[in-house]
XYZ file of C-alpha atoms in Angstrom:
119
model
C -13.692 31.540 -38.898
C -13.622 33.022 -35.455
C -15.627 30.105 -33.964
C -13.039 27.661 -35.337
C -10.220 29.561 -33.646
C -11.928 29.366 -30.233
C -12.552 25.624 -30.313
C -8.882 24.499 -30.092
C -8.305 26.893 -27.192
C -11.407 25.574 -25.386
C -10.314 21.982 -26.019
C -6.824 22.806 -24.783
C -8.200 24.431 -21.609
C -10.533 21.493 -20.954
C -7.680 19.039 -21.583
C -5.391 20.929 -19.206
C -8.032 20.995 -16.454
C -8.795 17.302 -16.966
C -5.084 16.430 -16.807
C -4.628 18.426 -13.584
C -7.624 16.684 -12.001
C -6.313 13.269 -13.027
C -2.990 14.043 -11.341
C -4.398 15.619 -8.171
C -7.529 13.570 -7.426
C -6.049 10.064 -7.185
C -3.617 11.229 -4.514
C -6.377 13.058 -2.659
C -8.922 10.255 -2.989
C -6.551 7.576 -1.792
C -4.609 9.457 0.872
C -5.643 7.337 3.803
C -4.154 5.183 6.508
C -3.597 1.532 5.700
C -3.597 -0.835 8.673
C -0.967 -3.551 8.242
C -0.642 -6.664 10.418
C 2.793 -7.232 11.888
C 4.113 -10.068 14.014
C 7.481 -11.279 15.288
C 9.532 -12.682 12.427
C 12.629 -10.475 12.478
C 14.450 -9.307 10.470
C 11.647 -9.518 7.885
C 8.662 -8.497 9.990
C 9.115 -7.194 13.557
C 6.868 -5.998 16.371
C 7.804 -2.320 16.818
C 7.067 -2.204 20.569
C 9.582 -5.014 21.136
C 12.281 -3.836 18.700
C 12.933 -0.132 19.425
C 10.211 0.920 16.963
C 11.615 -1.120 14.081
C 9.183 -2.981 11.822
C 11.725 -5.018 9.875
C 13.001 -4.537 6.372
C 9.706 -5.602 4.732
C 7.916 -2.980 6.827
C 10.429 -0.339 5.785
C 9.941 -1.229 2.104
C 6.162 -1.286 2.429
C 6.036 2.023 4.278
C 8.213 3.805 1.705
C 6.249 2.395 -1.243
C 2.873 3.290 0.252
C 3.972 6.770 1.358
C 5.118 7.441 -2.205
C 1.509 6.730 -3.266
C 0.062 9.093 -0.642
C -0.829 6.554 2.043
C 0.016 6.543 5.721
C 0.796 3.201 7.355
C -0.282 1.972 10.776
C 1.332 -1.287 11.887
C -0.978 -3.396 14.058
C 0.680 -5.959 16.314
C -1.194 -9.280 16.103
C -0.265 -12.936 15.803
C 0.343 -14.277 12.303
C -2.897 -16.266 12.000
C -4.978 -13.581 13.722
C -3.627 -11.083 11.196
C -4.711 -13.284 8.284
C -8.174 -13.610 9.834
C -8.530 -9.843 10.393
C -7.504 -9.163 6.792
C -10.137 -11.582 5.493
C -12.742 -9.892 7.736
C -11.782 -6.498 6.294
C -10.547 -5.181 9.652
C -6.932 -4.869 8.436
C -5.675 -3.956 4.973
C -2.718 -6.296 4.616
C 0.310 -7.993 6.050
C 3.999 -7.934 5.253
C 4.996 -11.554 5.259
C 2.800 -14.529 4.562
C 2.998 -17.657 2.486
C 0.961 -18.058 -0.703
C -0.066 -21.526 0.454
C -1.658 -20.075 3.602
C -3.366 -17.146 1.881
C -4.065 -18.036 -1.776
C -6.884 -15.461 -1.774
C -4.465 -12.576 -1.079
C -2.692 -10.403 -3.662
C 1.065 -11.004 -3.900
C 3.806 -9.095 -5.749
C 5.152 -10.570 -8.972
C 8.504 -11.255 -7.330
C 9.429 -11.953 -3.699
C 10.852 -9.141 -1.588
C 12.530 -11.645 0.698
C 13.005 -15.342 1.016
C 12.944 -17.755 3.909
C 13.853 -21.381 3.407
C 11.852 -23.606 5.713
C 13.245 -26.885 6.732
């Protein structure tokens, strides 16, 4: 009878430790700096060195969302097409504003964060 009483406590302790690790480790494992391409397309996407440090509203949204997940963000100033190339080469992690037609191999959110009507 005594062995049966210990098993739930052991299972509870193991479950508690496993839960704590699942909460702590993802943040630790993925707390890194993401390098994001930015170019001049204000107010959506701005070059910080030319706009008093501002990255545009898409940059602000991206930075807040990624910081909430434990990431730091470094904005890298490059031209639009150079940014797409560097992302494909694995030298940058992403960009803020690009068209699906120009980067069908990229991951996009389910809904747009901004809209620009060309024409």
